Every structure is written in structure tokens, then in C-alpha cells.
């Protein structure tokens, strides 16, 4: 008996559609992280903007999954303002990319 592929499985077979999905999925995850952290900490867009030095329009666009090209510096400012640490990890080796306080 032949198993029928799901719509998702069929879409993922197309390299262009798979790449588009993966790009959008990263945007979705970042948006969800911001929404959850801001909600959990009761932080408004304006308060996060003041704390991070990032404009309210950039934060609003990230939350709404609108196209935004952000730098590592911007991402770091947003995440560290919400109490997150940005790290690069390979196996057991981990390097913090978060700005350290003096």
C-alpha cells in the first residue's frame, strides 16, 4: 500500500519552495520570540525601543513578520534588552555574542 504524501511533504520536495519556507520560518520564530518575551515581561514596543535603541517601526515590523533586514547588532540589542543571550554553538563549543557589561 502506497503512502500518500502530505501537502507539506510535497512542498518540501521543491527546493525553491523549501528555501522560501525555511526563510519565512526563521522570521516566524523571531516574531514569536519577541511577542512571547514582550508579553511575558509586559514590555511595550515603545519600552523595548527605548531599552534597545531600536526604532519602534523595526520592532513592529519584526512582530508582524514584515520584511526587515536586521543586523546582528540589532538582533543582539533586542534580545539582550529582553534578557536573552545570543550565542553561536557548534557541538559543545559555545560563544556568547551578547554585549557584556563592564
PDB file of C-alpha atoms in Angstrom:
ATOM      1  CA  UNK A   1       0.000   0.000   0.000  1.00  0.00           C
ATOM      2  CA  UNK A   2       1.473   3.312  -1.102  1.00  0.00           C
ATOM      3  CA  UNK A   3       1.535   6.120   1.478  1.00  0.00           C
ATOM      4  CA  UNK A   4       0.102   9.409   0.239  1.00  0.00           C
ATOM      5  CA  UNK A   5       2.385  12.396   0.832  1.00  0.00           C
ATOM      6  CA  UNK A   6       1.054  15.328   2.770  1.00  0.00           C
ATOM      7  CA  UNK A   7       0.848  18.768   1.192  1.00  0.00           C
ATOM      8  CA  UNK A   8       3.772  19.838   3.355  1.00  0.00           C
ATOM      9  CA  UNK A   9       5.894  16.893   2.177  1.00  0.00           C
ATOM     10  CA  UNK A  10       5.119  17.709  -1.462  1.00  0.00           C
ATOM     11  CA  UNK A  11       6.009  21.388  -0.970  1.00  0.00           C
ATOM     12  CA  UNK A  12       9.293  20.465   0.723  1.00  0.00           C
ATOM     13  CA  UNK A  13      10.326  18.402  -2.320  1.00  0.00           C
ATOM     14  CA  UNK A  14      10.581  21.602  -4.377  1.00  0.00           C
ATOM     15  CA  UNK A  15      13.943  23.249  -3.497  1.00  0.00           C
ATOM     16  CA  UNK A  16      12.663  26.784  -4.157  1.00  0.00           C
ATOM     17  CA  UNK A  17       9.569  26.319  -2.015  1.00  0.00           C
ATOM     18  CA  UNK A  18      11.620  24.633   0.709  1.00  0.00           C
ATOM     19  CA  UNK A  19      14.051  27.568   0.762  1.00  0.00           C
ATOM     20  CA  UNK A  20      11.180  30.076   0.939  1.00  0.00           C
ATOM     21  CA  UNK A  21       9.591  28.128   3.802  1.00  0.00           C
ATOM     22  CA  UNK A  22      12.847  27.972   5.753  1.00  0.00           C
ATOM     23  CA  UNK A  23      13.426  31.710   5.311  1.00  0.00           C
ATOM     24  CA  UNK A  24       9.911  32.541   6.466  1.00  0.00           C
ATOM     25  CA  UNK A  25      10.106  30.041   9.322  1.00  0.00           C
ATOM     26  CA  UNK A  26      13.083  31.879  10.799  1.00  0.00           C
ATOM     27  CA  UNK A  27      11.097  35.143  10.605  1.00  0.00           C
ATOM     28  CA  UNK A  28       8.143  33.398  12.252  1.00  0.00           C
ATOM     29  CA  UNK A  29      10.305  32.107  15.111  1.00  0.00           C
ATOM     30  CA  UNK A  30      11.834  35.539  15.726  1.00  0.00           C
ATOM     31  CA  UNK A  31       8.405  37.151  15.686  1.00  0.00           C
ATOM     32  CA  UNK A  32       7.040  34.586  18.148  1.00  0.00           C
ATOM     33  CA  UNK A  33      10.059  35.004  20.428  1.00  0.00           C
ATOM     34  CA  UNK A  34       9.573  38.783  20.528  1.00  0.00           C
ATOM     35  CA  UNK A  35       5.821  38.508  21.074  1.00  0.00           C
ATOM     36  CA  UNK A  36       6.200  35.955  23.870  1.00  0.00           C
ATOM     37  CA  UNK A  37       9.048  37.760  25.648  1.00  0.00           C
ATOM     38  CA  UNK A  38       7.339  41.137  25.415  1.00  0.00           C
ATOM     39  CA  UNK A  39       4.057  39.707  26.664  1.00  0.00           C
ATOM     40  CA  UNK A  40       5.679  37.716  29.478  1.00  0.00           C
ATOM     41  CA  UNK A  41       7.595  40.770  30.682  1.00  0.00           C
ATOM     42  CA  UNK A  42       4.756  43.205  29.942  1.00  0.00           C
ATOM     43  CA  UNK A  43       7.045  45.293  27.717  1.00  0.00           C
ATOM     44  CA  UNK A  44       5.538  47.589  25.097  1.00  0.00           C
ATOM     45  CA  UNK A  45       7.043  48.309  21.697  1.00  0.00           C
ATOM     46  CA  UNK A  46       7.991  51.795  22.878  1.00  0.00           C
ATOM     47  CA  UNK A  47       9.602  50.489  26.066  1.00  0.00           C
ATOM     48  CA  UNK A  48      11.621  47.915  24.100  1.00  0.00           C
ATOM     49  CA  UNK A  49      12.610  50.639  21.648  1.00  0.00           C
ATOM     50  CA  UNK A  50      13.899  52.827  24.476  1.00  0.00           C
ATOM     51  CA  UNK A  51      15.740  49.945  26.155  1.00  0.00           C
ATOM     52  CA  UNK A  52      17.340  48.610  22.981  1.00  0.00           C
ATOM     53  CA  UNK A  53      17.842  51.774  20.941  1.00  0.00           C
ATOM     54  CA  UNK A  54      15.974  50.142  18.026  1.00  0.00           C
ATOM     55  CA  UNK A  55      13.207  52.096  16.297  1.00  0.00           C
ATOM     56  CA  UNK A  56       9.586  51.240  17.037  1.00  0.00           C
ATOM     57  CA  UNK A  57       8.904  50.647  13.338  1.00  0.00           C
ATOM     58  CA  UNK A  58      11.593  47.935  13.134  1.00  0.00           C
ATOM     59  CA  UNK A  59      10.202  46.223  16.238  1.00  0.00           C
ATOM     60  CA  UNK A  60       6.619  46.436  14.945  1.00  0.00           C
ATOM     61  CA  UNK A  61       7.660  45.011  11.577  1.00  0.00           C
ATOM     62  CA  UNK A  62       9.521  42.119  13.225  1.00  0.00           C
ATOM     63  CA  UNK A  63       6.498  41.329  15.388  1.00  0.00           C
ATOM     64  CA  UNK A  64       4.227  41.377  12.329  1.00  0.00           C
ATOM     65  CA  UNK A  65       6.662  39.240  10.258  1.00  0.00           C
ATOM     66  CA  UNK A  66       7.060  42.065   7.769  1.00  0.00           C
ATOM     67  CA  UNK A  67      10.241  42.054   5.682  1.00  0.00           C
ATOM     68  CA  UNK A  68      13.045  43.635   7.707  1.00  0.00           C
ATOM     69  CA  UNK A  69      16.760  43.296   7.150  1.00  0.00           C
ATOM     70  CA  UNK A  70      18.330  43.458  10.574  1.00  0.00           C
ATOM     71  CA  UNK A  71      21.935  43.265  11.587  1.00  0.00           C
ATOM     72  CA  UNK A  72      23.410  41.053  14.259  1.00  0.00           C
ATOM     73  CA  UNK A  73      23.865  44.221  16.321  1.00  0.00           C
ATOM     74  CA  UNK A  74      20.116  44.980  16.090  1.00  0.00           C
ATOM     75  CA  UNK A  75      19.125  41.421  16.949  1.00  0.00           C
ATOM     76  CA  UNK A  76      21.545  41.420  19.874  1.00  0.00           C
ATOM     77  CA  UNK A  77      20.185  44.750  21.185  1.00  0.00           C
ATOM     78  CA  UNK A  78      16.597  43.483  21.076  1.00  0.00           C
ATOM     79  CA  UNK A  79      17.290  40.105  22.643  1.00  0.00           C
ATOM     80  CA  UNK A  80      19.602  41.349  25.374  1.00  0.00           C
ATOM     81  CA  UNK A  81      17.052  44.042  26.290  1.00  0.00           C
ATOM     82  CA  UNK A  82      14.580  41.217  26.869  1.00  0.00           C
ATOM     83  CA  UNK A  83      17.062  39.210  28.963  1.00  0.00           C
ATOM     84  CA  UNK A  84      18.183  36.772  26.259  1.00  0.00           C
ATOM     85  CA  UNK A  85      21.733  35.855  25.372  1.00  0.00           C
ATOM     86  CA  UNK A  86      22.661  35.480  21.715  1.00  0.00           C
ATOM     87  CA  UNK A  87      25.056  32.570  21.237  1.00  0.00           C
ATOM     88  CA  UNK A  88      26.794  30.676  18.471  1.00  0.00           C
ATOM     89  CA  UNK A  89      27.036  26.967  19.180  1.00  0.00           C
ATOM     90  CA  UNK A  90      28.834  24.111  17.482  1.00  0.00           C
ATOM     91  CA  UNK A  91      28.640  20.887  19.378  1.00  0.00           C
ATOM     92  CA  UNK A  92      29.897  21.573  22.882  1.00  0.00           C
ATOM     93  CA  UNK A  93      31.649  24.805  21.871  1.00  0.00           C
ATOM     94  CA  UNK A  94      29.545  27.870  22.652  1.00  0.00           C
ATOM     95  CA  UNK A  95      30.429  31.552  22.210  1.00  0.00           C
ATOM     96  CA  UNK A  96      28.324  34.384  23.592  1.00  0.00           C
ATOM     97  CA  UNK A  97      27.589  37.123  21.054  1.00  0.00           C
ATOM     98  CA  UNK A  98      25.840  39.260  23.641  1.00  0.00           C
ATOM     99  CA  UNK A  99      27.446  42.511  24.637  1.00  0.00           C
ATOM    100  CA  UNK A 100      28.982  42.078  28.060  1.00  0.00           C
ATOM    101  CA  UNK A 101      28.564  44.806  30.701  1.00  0.00           C
ATOM    102  CA  UNK A 102      31.759  46.343  32.025  1.00  0.00           C
TER     103      UNK A 102
END
